[in-house]
PDB file of C-alpha atoms and ligand atoms in Angstrom:
ATOM      1  CA  MET A   7      21.809 -93.403 -27.077  1.00 70.00           C
ATOM      2  CA  ALA A   8      18.143 -94.017 -26.158  1.00 82.00           C
ATOM      3  CA  LEU A   9      17.019 -93.172 -22.628  1.00 90.00           C
ATOM      4  CA  PRO A  10      14.175 -94.818 -20.709  1.00 89.00           C
ATOM      5  CA  ARG A  11      10.801 -93.228 -21.404  1.00 93.00           C
ATOM      6  CA  PRO A  12       8.906 -91.503 -18.571  1.00 95.00           C
ATOM      7  CA  ALA A  13       6.040 -93.385 -16.900  1.00 94.00           C
ATOM      8  CA  GLN A  14       3.598 -90.687 -17.986  1.00 95.00           C
ATOM      9  CA  THR A  15       3.465 -88.057 -20.697  1.00 97.00           C
ATOM     10  CA  ARG A  16       5.310 -84.971 -19.402  1.00 97.00           C
ATOM     11  CA  VAL A  17       3.596 -81.766 -20.475  1.00 98.00           C
ATOM     12  CA  MET A  18       6.113 -78.909 -20.396  1.00 98.00           C
ATOM     13  CA  VAL A  19       5.381 -75.313 -21.168  1.00 98.00           C
ATOM     14  CA  VAL A  20       8.227 -73.153 -22.426  1.00 98.00           C
ATOM     15  CA  ALA A  21       7.399 -69.646 -21.272  1.00 98.00           C
ATOM     16  CA  ASN A  22       8.879 -66.253 -20.505  1.00 96.00           C
ATOM     17  CA  GLN A  23       6.917 -63.136 -21.388  1.00 94.00           C
ATOM     18  CA  LYS A  24      10.092 -61.499 -22.616  1.00 94.00           C
ATOM     19  CA  GLY A  25      10.654 -61.844 -26.353  1.00 94.00           C
ATOM     20  CA  GLY A  26      13.909 -63.046 -27.854  1.00 95.00           C
ATOM     21  CA  VAL A  27      15.159 -65.036 -24.857  1.00 96.00           C
ATOM     22  CA  GLY A  28      15.260 -68.354 -26.720  1.00 97.00           C
ATOM     23  CA  LYS A  29      11.838 -69.901 -26.048  1.00 98.00           C
ATOM     24  CA  THR A  30      11.271 -71.080 -29.584  1.00 98.00           C
ATOM     25  CA  THR A  31      14.873 -72.113 -30.164  1.00 98.00           C
ATOM     26  CA  THR A  32      14.759 -74.098 -26.934  1.00 98.00           C
ATOM     27  CA  THR A  33      11.400 -75.725 -27.714  1.00 98.00           C
ATOM     28  CA  VAL A  34      12.394 -77.027 -31.137  1.00 98.00           C
ATOM     29  CA  ASN A  35      15.925 -78.076 -30.240  1.00 98.00           C
ATOM     30  CA  VAL A  36      15.034 -79.735 -26.948  1.00 98.00           C
ATOM     31  CA  ALA A  37      12.239 -81.528 -28.843  1.00 98.00           C
ATOM     32  CA  ALA A  38      14.723 -82.745 -31.456  1.00 98.00           C
ATOM     33  CA  GLY A  39      17.223 -83.662 -28.731  1.00 98.00           C
ATOM     34  CA  LEU A  40      14.647 -85.691 -26.809  1.00 98.00           C
ATOM     35  CA  ALA A  41      13.652 -87.427 -30.046  1.00 98.00           C
ATOM     36  CA  GLN A  42      17.296 -88.341 -30.681  1.00 97.00           C
ATOM     37  CA  LEU A  43      17.274 -89.896 -27.228  1.00 97.00           C
ATOM     38  CA  GLY A  44      14.396 -92.150 -28.226  1.00 96.00           C
ATOM     39  CA  GLN A  45      11.513 -90.080 -26.857  1.00 97.00           C
ATOM     40  CA  ARG A  46       8.271 -89.347 -28.691  1.00 98.00           C
ATOM     41  CA  VAL A  47       7.521 -85.641 -28.676  1.00 98.00           C
ATOM     42  CA  LEU A  48       4.586 -83.435 -29.609  1.00 98.00           C
ATOM     43  CA  VAL A  49       5.377 -79.741 -30.110  1.00 98.00           C
ATOM     44  CA  ILE A  50       2.461 -77.329 -29.873  1.00 98.00           C
ATOM     45  CA  ASP A  51       3.174 -73.930 -31.398  1.00 98.00           C
ATOM     46  CA  LEU A  52       1.203 -71.383 -29.408  1.00 98.00           C
ATOM     47  CA  ASP A  53       2.801 -68.264 -30.881  1.00 98.00           C
ATOM     48  CA  PRO A  54       0.917 -66.635 -33.799  1.00 96.00           C
ATOM     49  CA  GLN A  55       4.312 -65.877 -35.357  1.00 96.00           C
ATOM     50  CA  GLY A  56       4.687 -69.600 -35.999  1.00 97.00           C
ATOM     51  CA  ASN A  57       8.476 -69.614 -35.553  1.00 97.00           C
ATOM     52  CA  ALA A  58       8.512 -73.109 -34.059  1.00 98.00           C
ATOM     53  CA  SER A  59       6.461 -74.335 -37.040  1.00 98.00           C
ATOM     54  CA  THR A  60       9.018 -72.777 -39.397  1.00 97.00           C
ATOM     55  CA  ALA A  61      12.001 -74.328 -37.624  1.00 97.00           C
ATOM     56  CA  LEU A  62      10.326 -77.744 -37.740  1.00 98.00           C
ATOM     57  CA  ASN A  63       9.472 -77.330 -41.447  1.00 97.00           C
ATOM     58  CA  ILE A  64       5.696 -77.354 -41.020  1.00 98.00           C
ATOM     59  CA  GLU A  65       3.517 -75.317 -43.379  1.00 95.00           C
ATOM     60  CA  HIS A  66       1.678 -72.595 -41.474  1.00 94.00           C
ATOM     61  CA  HIS A  67       0.069 -70.224 -43.948  1.00 95.00           C
ATOM     62  CA  ARG A  68      -3.273 -68.731 -42.980  1.00 94.00           C
ATOM     63  CA  GLY A  69      -5.972 -71.405 -42.952  1.00 89.00           C
ATOM     64  CA  THR A  70      -3.667 -74.373 -42.233  1.00 95.00           C
ATOM     65  CA  LEU A  71      -5.219 -76.510 -39.498  1.00 97.00           C
ATOM     66  CA  GLY A  72      -3.402 -75.842 -36.248  1.00 98.00           C
ATOM     67  CA  THR A  73      -3.541 -74.395 -32.761  1.00 98.00           C
ATOM     68  CA  TYR A  74      -6.214 -71.867 -33.708  1.00 97.00           C
ATOM     69  CA  ASP A  75      -8.651 -74.622 -34.699  1.00 97.00           C
ATOM     70  CA  LEU A  76      -7.832 -76.486 -31.531  1.00 96.00           C
ATOM     71  CA  LEU A  77      -8.480 -73.559 -29.220  1.00 96.00           C
ATOM     72  CA  VAL A  78     -11.262 -71.669 -30.969  1.00 95.00           C
ATOM     73  CA  ASP A  79     -13.169 -74.367 -32.878  1.00 94.00           C
ATOM     74  CA  GLY A  80     -12.530 -77.285 -30.527  1.00 94.00           C
ATOM     75  CA  ALA A  81     -10.763 -79.411 -33.183  1.00 96.00           C
ATOM     76  CA  ALA A  82      -9.178 -82.609 -31.824  1.00 97.00           C
ATOM     77  CA  LEU A  83      -5.455 -82.446 -31.176  1.00 97.00           C
ATOM     78  CA  ALA A  84      -4.809 -85.591 -33.214  1.00 97.00           C
ATOM     79  CA  ASP A  85      -6.487 -83.950 -36.234  1.00 97.00           C
ATOM     80  CA  VAL A  86      -4.257 -80.854 -36.210  1.00 98.00           C
ATOM     81  CA  ALA A  87      -0.887 -82.503 -35.469  1.00 98.00           C
ATOM     82  CA  GLN A  88       1.491 -83.449 -38.288  1.00 97.00           C
ATOM     83  CA  PRO A  89       4.734 -85.405 -38.335  1.00 98.00           C
ATOM     84  CA  CYS A  90       7.851 -83.235 -38.559  1.00 98.00           C
ATOM     85  CA  PRO A  91       9.499 -84.122 -41.882  1.00 97.00           C
ATOM     86  CA  GLU A  92      13.010 -83.442 -40.528  1.00 94.00           C
ATOM     87  CA  VAL A  93      12.999 -85.212 -37.186  1.00 97.00           C
ATOM     88  CA  GLU A  94      11.698 -88.695 -36.538  1.00 97.00           C
ATOM     89  CA  ARG A  95       9.434 -89.119 -33.484  1.00 97.00           C
ATOM     90  CA  VAL A  96       8.415 -85.441 -33.456  1.00 98.00           C
ATOM     91  CA  ASP A  97       4.870 -84.301 -34.268  1.00 98.00           C
ATOM     92  CA  VAL A  98       3.895 -80.654 -34.521  1.00 98.00           C
ATOM     93  CA  VAL A  99       0.750 -78.592 -34.188  1.00 98.00           C
ATOM     94  CA  PRO A 100       1.469 -75.497 -36.281  1.00 98.00           C
ATOM     95  CA  ALA A 101       0.434 -71.947 -35.437  1.00 98.00           C
ATOM     96  CA  THR A 102      -0.875 -69.604 -38.092  1.00 97.00           C
ATOM     97  CA  ILE A 103      -1.376 -65.870 -37.879  1.00 96.00           C
ATOM     98  CA  ASP A 104      -5.093 -66.631 -37.267  1.00 95.00           C
ATOM     99  CA  LEU A 105      -4.034 -67.391 -33.722  1.00 95.00           C
ATOM    100  CA  ALA A 106      -3.437 -63.677 -33.148  1.00 94.00           C
ATOM    101  CA  GLY A 107      -7.221 -63.259 -33.034  1.00 93.00           C
ATOM    102  CA  ALA A 108      -7.730 -66.087 -30.577  1.00 93.00           C
ATOM    103  CA  GLU A 109      -6.915 -63.969 -27.508  1.00 89.00           C
ATOM    104  CA  ILE A 110      -9.997 -61.885 -28.326  1.00 90.00           C
ATOM    105  CA  GLU A 111     -12.218 -64.600 -29.779  1.00 93.00           C
ATOM    106  CA  LEU A 112     -11.795 -66.737 -26.682  1.00 92.00           C
ATOM    107  CA  VAL A 113     -12.843 -64.034 -24.262  1.00 88.00           C
ATOM    108  CA  SER A 114     -16.529 -64.971 -24.408  1.00 88.00           C
ATOM    109  CA  VAL A 115     -15.932 -68.731 -24.465  1.00 87.00           C
ATOM    110  CA  VAL A 116     -16.766 -70.835 -21.396  1.00 84.00           C
ATOM    111  CA  ALA A 117     -13.703 -72.141 -19.513  1.00 89.00           C
ATOM    112  CA  ARG A 118     -11.540 -70.267 -21.971  1.00 94.00           C
ATOM    113  CA  GLU A 119      -8.329 -70.899 -20.032  1.00 95.00           C
ATOM    114  CA  ASN A 120      -8.871 -74.662 -20.063  1.00 96.00           C
ATOM    115  CA  ARG A 121      -9.157 -75.281 -23.827  1.00 96.00           C
ATOM    116  CA  LEU A 122      -5.611 -76.482 -24.432  1.00 98.00           C
ATOM    117  CA  ASN A 123      -5.591 -78.642 -21.324  1.00 98.00           C
ATOM    118  CA  LYS A 124      -8.783 -80.390 -22.400  1.00 97.00           C
ATOM    119  CA  ALA A 125      -7.424 -80.999 -25.880  1.00 97.00           C
ATOM    120  CA  ILE A 126      -4.152 -82.452 -24.580  1.00 98.00           C
ATOM    121  CA  GLN A 127      -5.816 -84.695 -22.026  1.00 97.00           C
ATOM    122  CA  ALA A 128      -8.277 -85.982 -24.643  1.00 97.00           C
ATOM    123  CA  HIS A 129      -5.483 -87.087 -26.996  1.00 97.00           C
ATOM    124  CA  PRO A 130      -5.367 -90.889 -27.210  1.00 96.00           C
ATOM    125  CA  LEU A 131      -1.541 -90.871 -27.064  1.00 97.00           C
ATOM    126  CA  VAL A 132      -1.275 -88.827 -23.861  1.00 97.00           C
ATOM    127  CA  GLY A 133      -1.155 -90.645 -20.538  1.00 96.00           C
ATOM    128  CA  GLY A 134       0.560 -93.587 -18.860  1.00 94.00           C
ATOM    129  CA  ALA A 135       1.411 -97.170 -19.826  1.00 89.00           C
ATOM    130  CA  GLU A 136      -2.223 -97.913 -20.738  1.00 92.00           C
ATOM    131  CA  VAL A 137      -1.811 -95.719 -23.812  1.00 92.00           C
ATOM    132  CA  GLY A 138       0.674 -98.103 -25.459  1.00 91.00           C
ATOM    133  CA  GLU A 139       3.898 -97.856 -27.431  1.00 90.00           C
ATOM    134  CA  GLY A 140       2.954 -94.850 -29.520  1.00 93.00           C
ATOM    135  CA  ARG A 141       2.504 -92.663 -26.462  1.00 96.00           C
ATOM    136  CA  TYR A 142       3.916 -89.154 -26.433  1.00 98.00           C
ATOM    137  CA  ASP A 143       6.614 -88.961 -23.797  1.00 97.00           C
ATOM    138  CA  TYR A 144       6.756 -85.176 -23.946  1.00 98.00           C
ATOM    139  CA  VAL A 145       4.404 -82.431 -25.014  1.00 98.00           C
ATOM    140  CA  LEU A 146       6.314 -79.152 -25.390  1.00 98.00           C
ATOM    141  CA  VAL A 147       4.331 -75.930 -25.715  1.00 98.00           C
ATOM    142  CA  ASP A 148       6.056 -72.884 -27.206  1.00 98.00           C
ATOM    143  CA  CYS A 149       4.461 -69.709 -25.824  1.00 98.00           C
ATOM    144  CA  PRO A 150       4.186 -66.200 -27.268  1.00 97.00           C
ATOM    145  CA  PRO A 151       6.059 -63.369 -25.506  1.00 96.00           C
ATOM    146  CA  SER A 152       3.124 -62.241 -23.337  1.00 94.00           C
ATOM    147  CA  LEU A 153       1.090 -63.379 -20.363  1.00 93.00           C
ATOM    148  CA  GLY A 154      -2.278 -63.325 -22.134  1.00 93.00           C
ATOM    149  CA  LEU A 155      -4.889 -65.995 -22.645  1.00 95.00           C
ATOM    150  CA  LEU A 156      -2.671 -68.136 -24.888  1.00 96.00           C
ATOM    151  CA  THR A 157       0.095 -68.415 -22.304  1.00 97.00           C
ATOM    152  CA  LEU A 158      -2.549 -68.915 -19.611  1.00 96.00           C
ATOM    153  CA  ASN A 159      -3.922 -71.894 -21.554  1.00 97.00           C
ATOM    154  CA  ALA A 160      -0.419 -73.327 -21.684  1.00 98.00           C
ATOM    155  CA  LEU A 161       0.142 -72.865 -17.948  1.00 98.00           C
ATOM    156  CA  VAL A 162      -3.164 -74.565 -17.151  1.00 98.00           C
ATOM    157  CA  SER A 163      -2.301 -77.529 -19.390  1.00 98.00           C
ATOM    158  CA  ALA A 164       1.210 -78.210 -18.077  1.00 97.00           C
ATOM    159  CA  HIS A 165       2.733 -80.030 -15.133  1.00 96.00           C
ATOM    160  CA  GLU A 166       6.086 -78.463 -15.701  1.00 97.00           C
ATOM    161  CA  MET A 167       7.436 -75.186 -16.812  1.00 98.00           C
ATOM    162  CA  LEU A 168      10.728 -74.558 -18.587  1.00 98.00           C
ATOM    163  CA  ILE A 169      11.913 -70.960 -18.434  1.00 97.00           C
ATOM    164  CA  PRO A 170      14.702 -69.971 -20.809  1.00 98.00           C
ATOM    165  CA  ILE A 171      16.746 -67.088 -19.441  1.00 97.00           C
ATOM    166  CA  GLN A 172      19.076 -65.185 -21.703  1.00 95.00           C
ATOM    167  CA  ALA A 173      22.462 -64.533 -20.124  1.00 90.00           C
ATOM    168  CA  GLU A 174      22.409 -60.744 -20.486  1.00 88.00           C
ATOM    169  CA  TYR A 175      22.075 -57.681 -18.352  1.00 81.00           C
ATOM    170  CA  TYR A 176      18.312 -57.527 -17.798  1.00 82.00           C
ATOM    171  CA  ALA A 177      17.919 -61.287 -17.479  1.00 82.00           C
ATOM    172  CA  LEU A 178      16.071 -61.351 -14.175  1.00 84.00           C
ATOM    173  CA  GLU A 179      13.900 -58.341 -14.872  1.00 84.00           C
ATOM    174  CA  GLY A 180      10.294 -59.347 -15.438  1.00 84.00           C
ATOM    175  CA  LEU A 181      10.770 -62.765 -13.878  1.00 90.00           C
ATOM    176  CA  GLY A 182       8.956 -61.575 -10.749  1.00 90.00           C
ATOM    177  CA  GLN A 183       5.827 -60.975 -12.788  1.00 91.00           C
ATOM    178  CA  LEU A 184       6.161 -64.360 -14.477  1.00 93.00           C
ATOM    179  CA  ILE A 185       6.506 -66.124 -11.145  1.00 94.00           C
ATOM    180  CA  GLU A 186       3.496 -64.259  -9.719  1.00 94.00           C
ATOM    181  CA  THR A 187       1.478 -65.479 -12.689  1.00 95.00           C
ATOM    182  CA  VAL A 188       2.630 -69.042 -12.067  1.00 96.00           C
ATOM    183  CA  GLU A 189       1.625 -68.738  -8.391  1.00 96.00           C
ATOM    184  CA  MET A 190      -1.787 -67.414  -9.383  1.00 96.00           C
ATOM    185  CA  VAL A 191      -2.317 -70.295 -11.811  1.00 97.00           C
ATOM    186  CA  LYS A 192      -1.204 -72.795  -9.172  1.00 97.00           C
ATOM    187  CA  LYS A 193      -3.594 -71.397  -6.618  1.00 97.00           C
ATOM    188  CA  HIS A 194      -6.675 -71.102  -8.779  1.00 96.00           C
ATOM    189  CA  LEU A 195      -6.369 -73.208 -11.901  1.00 96.00           C
ATOM    190  CA  ASN A 196      -3.622 -75.842 -11.865  1.00 97.00           C
ATOM    191  CA  PRO A 197      -2.182 -76.905  -8.499  1.00 97.00           C
ATOM    192  CA  SER A 198       0.260 -79.332 -10.123  1.00 95.00           C
ATOM    193  CA  LEU A 199       2.193 -76.668 -12.047  1.00 97.00           C
ATOM    194  CA  TRP A 200       5.815 -76.159 -11.066  1.00 96.00           C
ATOM    195  CA  ILE A 201       8.937 -74.602 -12.497  1.00 96.00           C
ATOM    196  CA  SER A 202      10.992 -77.723 -13.066  1.00 96.00           C
ATOM    197  CA  THR A 203      13.602 -76.312 -15.401  1.00 97.00           C
ATOM    198  CA  ILE A 204      15.542 -73.115 -15.988  1.00 97.00           C
ATOM    199  CA  LEU A 205      17.833 -73.014 -19.000  1.00 98.00           C
ATOM    200  CA  ILE A 206      20.459 -70.333 -19.516  1.00 97.00           C
ATOM    201  CA  THR A 207      20.566 -69.439 -23.209  1.00 97.00           C
ATOM    202  CA  MET A 208      22.834 -67.454 -25.533  1.00 97.00           C
ATOM    203  CA  TYR A 209      25.659 -67.734 -23.064  1.00 96.00           C
ATOM    204  CA  ASP A 210      28.849 -66.000 -24.127  1.00 94.00           C
ATOM    205  CA  GLY A 211      31.663 -67.482 -22.071  1.00 88.00           C
ATOM    206  CA  ARG A 212      34.068 -64.721 -23.079  1.00 91.00           C
ATOM    207  CA  THR A 213      32.237 -62.039 -21.141  1.00 91.00           C
ATOM    208  CA  ARG A 214      32.310 -61.539 -17.420  1.00 91.00           C
ATOM    209  CA  LEU A 215      28.757 -60.225 -17.634  1.00 91.00           C
ATOM    210  CA  ALA A 216      27.370 -63.571 -18.842  1.00 93.00           C
ATOM    211  CA  ALA A 217      29.185 -65.460 -16.088  1.00 93.00           C
ATOM    212  CA  GLY A 218      27.799 -63.026 -13.521  1.00 93.00           C
ATOM    213  CA  VAL A 219      24.248 -63.411 -14.786  1.00 92.00           C
ATOM    214  CA  ALA A 220      24.529 -67.199 -14.819  1.00 94.00           C
ATOM    215  CA  GLU A 221      25.749 -67.138 -11.229  1.00 94.00           C
ATOM    216  CA  GLU A 222      22.896 -64.888 -10.186  1.00 92.00           C
ATOM    217  CA  VAL A 223      20.343 -67.178 -11.865  1.00 94.00           C
ATOM    218  CA  ARG A 224      21.831 -70.203 -10.080  1.00 95.00           C
ATOM    219  CA  GLU A 225      21.757 -68.413  -6.721  1.00 94.00           C
ATOM    220  CA  HIS A 226      18.141 -67.534  -7.261  1.00 92.00           C
ATOM    221  CA  PHE A 227      16.825 -70.834  -8.638  1.00 94.00           C
ATOM    222  CA  GLY A 228      19.293 -73.453  -7.355  1.00 95.00           C
ATOM    223  CA  ASP A 229      18.641 -76.986  -8.582  1.00 94.00           C
ATOM    224  CA  GLN A 230      16.011 -75.911 -11.051  1.00 96.00           C
ATOM    225  CA  VAL A 231      18.772 -74.592 -13.305  1.00 97.00           C
ATOM    226  CA  LEU A 232      20.199 -77.106 -15.770  1.00 98.00           C
ATOM    227  CA  ARG A 233      23.969 -77.578 -15.558  1.00 97.00           C
ATOM    228  CA  THR A 234      24.117 -77.249 -19.328  1.00 98.00           C
ATOM    229  CA  MET A 235      24.111 -73.718 -20.692  1.00 98.00           C
ATOM    230  CA  ILE A 236      23.397 -73.001 -24.350  1.00 98.00           C
ATOM    231  CA  PRO A 237      26.236 -71.038 -25.935  1.00 97.00           C
ATOM    232  CA  ARG A 238      25.615 -68.196 -28.324  1.00 96.00           C
ATOM    233  CA  SER A 239      26.250 -69.726 -31.737  1.00 96.00           C
ATOM    234  CA  VAL A 240      25.654 -68.549 -35.264  1.00 96.00           C
ATOM    235  CA  ARG A 241      24.663 -72.077 -36.331  1.00 97.00           C
ATOM    236  CA  VAL A 242      21.745 -71.994 -33.877  1.00 98.00           C
ATOM    237  CA  SER A 243      20.417 -68.762 -35.336  1.00 97.00           C
ATOM    238  CA  GLU A 244      20.974 -69.846 -38.964  1.00 97.00           C
ATOM    239  CA  ALA A 245      19.116 -73.157 -38.720  1.00 97.00           C
ATOM    240  CA  PRO A 246      15.521 -71.787 -38.887  1.00 96.00           C
ATOM    241  CA  SER A 247      16.185 -70.099 -42.233  1.00 96.00           C
ATOM    242  CA  TYR A 248      16.779 -73.602 -43.623  1.00 96.00           C
ATOM    243  CA  ALA A 249      13.556 -74.823 -41.962  1.00 96.00           C
ATOM    244  CA  GLN A 250      15.632 -76.920 -39.603  1.00 97.00           C
ATOM    245  CA  THR A 251      16.605 -77.311 -35.997  1.00 97.00           C
ATOM    246  CA  VAL A 252      20.318 -76.945 -35.289  1.00 98.00           C
ATOM    247  CA  MET A 253      20.235 -80.620 -34.333  1.00 96.00           C
ATOM    248  CA  THR A 254      19.757 -81.593 -37.986  1.00 96.00           C
ATOM    249  CA  TYR A 255      21.369 -78.527 -39.590  1.00 97.00           C
ATOM    250  CA  ASP A 256      24.729 -78.955 -37.866  1.00 98.00           C
ATOM    251  CA  PRO A 257      24.651 -81.777 -35.301  1.00 97.00           C
ATOM    252  CA  GLY A 258      28.339 -81.400 -34.415  1.00 97.00           C
ATOM    253  CA  SER A 259      28.091 -77.680 -33.595  1.00 98.00           C
ATOM    254  CA  THR A 260      28.463 -76.458 -30.015  1.00 97.00           C
ATOM    255  CA  GLY A 261      24.833 -75.306 -29.969  1.00 98.00           C
ATOM    256  CA  ALA A 262      23.478 -78.681 -31.107  1.00 98.00           C
ATOM    257  CA  MET A 263      25.619 -80.578 -28.621  1.00 98.00           C
ATOM    258  CA  ALA A 264      24.510 -78.284 -25.803  1.00 98.00           C
ATOM    259  CA  TYR A 265      20.827 -78.749 -26.665  1.00 98.00           C
ATOM    260  CA  LEU A 266      21.293 -82.530 -26.780  1.00 98.00           C
ATOM    261  CA  GLU A 267      22.896 -82.366 -23.345  1.00 98.00           C
ATOM    262  CA  ALA A 268      20.067 -80.177 -22.033  1.00 98.00           C
ATOM    263  CA  ALA A 269      17.525 -82.703 -23.380  1.00 98.00           C
ATOM    264  CA  ARG A 270      19.417 -85.514 -21.672  1.00 98.00           C
ATOM    265  CA  GLU A 271      19.389 -83.644 -18.352  1.00 97.00           C
ATOM    266  CA  ILE A 272      15.662 -83.008 -18.650  1.00 97.00           C
ATOM    267  CA  ALA A 273      14.990 -86.684 -19.388  1.00 96.00           C
ATOM    268  CA  GLN A 274      17.259 -87.928 -16.608  1.00 94.00           C
ATOM    269  CA  ARG A 275      15.843 -85.635 -13.948  1.00 90.00           C
ATOM    270  CA  GLY A 276      12.347 -86.985 -14.456  1.00 81.00           C
ATOM    271  CA  GLY A 277       9.182 -85.031 -14.040  1.00 75.00           C
ATOM    272  CA  LYS A 278       8.411 -85.000 -10.322  1.00 69.00           C
ATOM    273  CA  ALA A 279       8.859 -82.145  -7.878  1.00 57.00           C
TER     274      ALA A 279
HETATM  275  P1  ADP B 157      11.811 -66.253 -28.279  1.00 61.38           P
HETATM  276  O1  ADP B 157      11.062 -67.426 -28.806  1.00 61.38           O
HETATM  277  O2  ADP B 157      11.942 -66.247 -26.791  1.00 61.38           O
HETATM  278  O3  ADP B 157      11.281 -64.954 -28.792  1.00 61.38           O
HETATM  279  P2  ADP B 157      13.920 -67.132 -30.068  1.00 61.38           P
HETATM  280  O4  ADP B 157      14.124 -68.554 -29.749  1.00 61.38           O
HETATM  281  O5  ADP B 157      13.112 -66.815 -31.275  1.00 61.38           O
HETATM  282  O6  ADP B 157      13.323 -66.370 -28.813  1.00 61.38           O
HETATM  283  O7  ADP B 157      15.360 -66.454 -30.160  1.00 61.38           O
HETATM  284  C1  ADP B 157      15.510 -65.077 -30.442  1.00 61.38           C
HETATM  285  C2  ADP B 157      16.611 -64.869 -31.477  1.00 61.38           C
HETATM  286  O8  ADP B 157      17.848 -65.294 -30.936  1.00 61.38           O
HETATM  287  C3  ADP B 157      16.392 -65.681 -32.737  1.00 61.38           C
HETATM  288  O9  ADP B 157      16.828 -64.941 -33.828  1.00 61.38           O
HETATM  289  C4  ADP B 157      17.278 -66.893 -32.530  1.00 61.38           C
HETATM  290  O10 ADP B 157      17.726 -67.456 -33.750  1.00 61.38           O
HETATM  291  C5  ADP B 157      18.424 -66.307 -31.743  1.00 61.38           C
HETATM  292  N1  ADP B 157      19.053 -67.304 -30.858  1.00 61.38           N
HETATM  293  C6  ADP B 157      18.437 -68.102 -29.953  1.00 61.38           C
HETATM  294  N2  ADP B 157      19.321 -68.883 -29.306  1.00 61.38           N
HETATM  295  C7  ADP B 157      20.535 -68.585 -29.829  1.00 61.38           C
HETATM  296  C8  ADP B 157      21.863 -69.067 -29.592  1.00 61.38           C
HETATM  297  N3  ADP B 157      22.131 -70.003 -28.680  1.00 61.38           N
HETATM  298  N4  ADP B 157      22.870 -68.519 -30.312  1.00 61.38           N
HETATM  299  C9  ADP B 157      22.621 -67.564 -31.238  1.00 61.38           C
HETATM  300  N5  ADP B 157      21.415 -67.074 -31.508  1.00 61.38           N
HETATM  301  C10 ADP B 157      20.362 -67.578 -30.823  1.00 61.38           C
HETATM  302 MG1   MG B 158       9.301 -67.492 -29.941  1.00 61.38          MG
END
């Protein structure tokens, strides 16, 4: 079952400024899928709602050490990460509602868009072979549904971007703005950023609309789109209310199997452009 580990930690940002497209669901389930495939994963919850923290069963009431302390107070990443109690090989940096203030509190801070990047790069388990066995193979960053300073920090910290696209009518709307933002970040802040992965989510194979949208996404993005599509499944949406990923809640369900397949594709494709 285990796959070879990448030569270097792959930092992937899961972003799309549209809400409800499956960013959080994708982050936690791809993380769990990669872990099942033998990879060590750090999930950073960058959304003040803390939905990824909930799904991974990490406490995130106000005042819990987490992403806010990392970004605003300069806490070390290793000091704010916790092991996920449900999934072996996954660590999590939780987000609390305090993070909602960070967009404003960071405005006057020097190099405010580089805070997350610095924290990730300073982590002793991020890097290449020199880091040793305990190295994180993947850092997955779950973004809020906006293109503000939090998402900007994520884009500056990542090599790769994973964009979940919901297979529905307005799927491609707003993507232009997202891609312009990525281009801007590439040009001025992080030349190594690229959109490595597009994942079609909440796919309903019974409708012609979903098939049409999927085809349009593939025409537009070509090889960046994973072959695996995530089906719409009640089990996927139920899992967070049990503080679980669907991978542990119902591993045999279509949603869990699709996320495991998506994780395998991501691992097998490798991280280079
Ligand atoms: P985002 O993080 O982009 O806002 P979420 O991952 O929170 O999106 O997903 C939005 C809603 O859709 C959530 O209620 C989630 O449980 C549900 N959902 C996500 N993926 C699926 C799926 N494959 N099948 C059914 N419901 C899903
Ligand atoms: Mg979310």
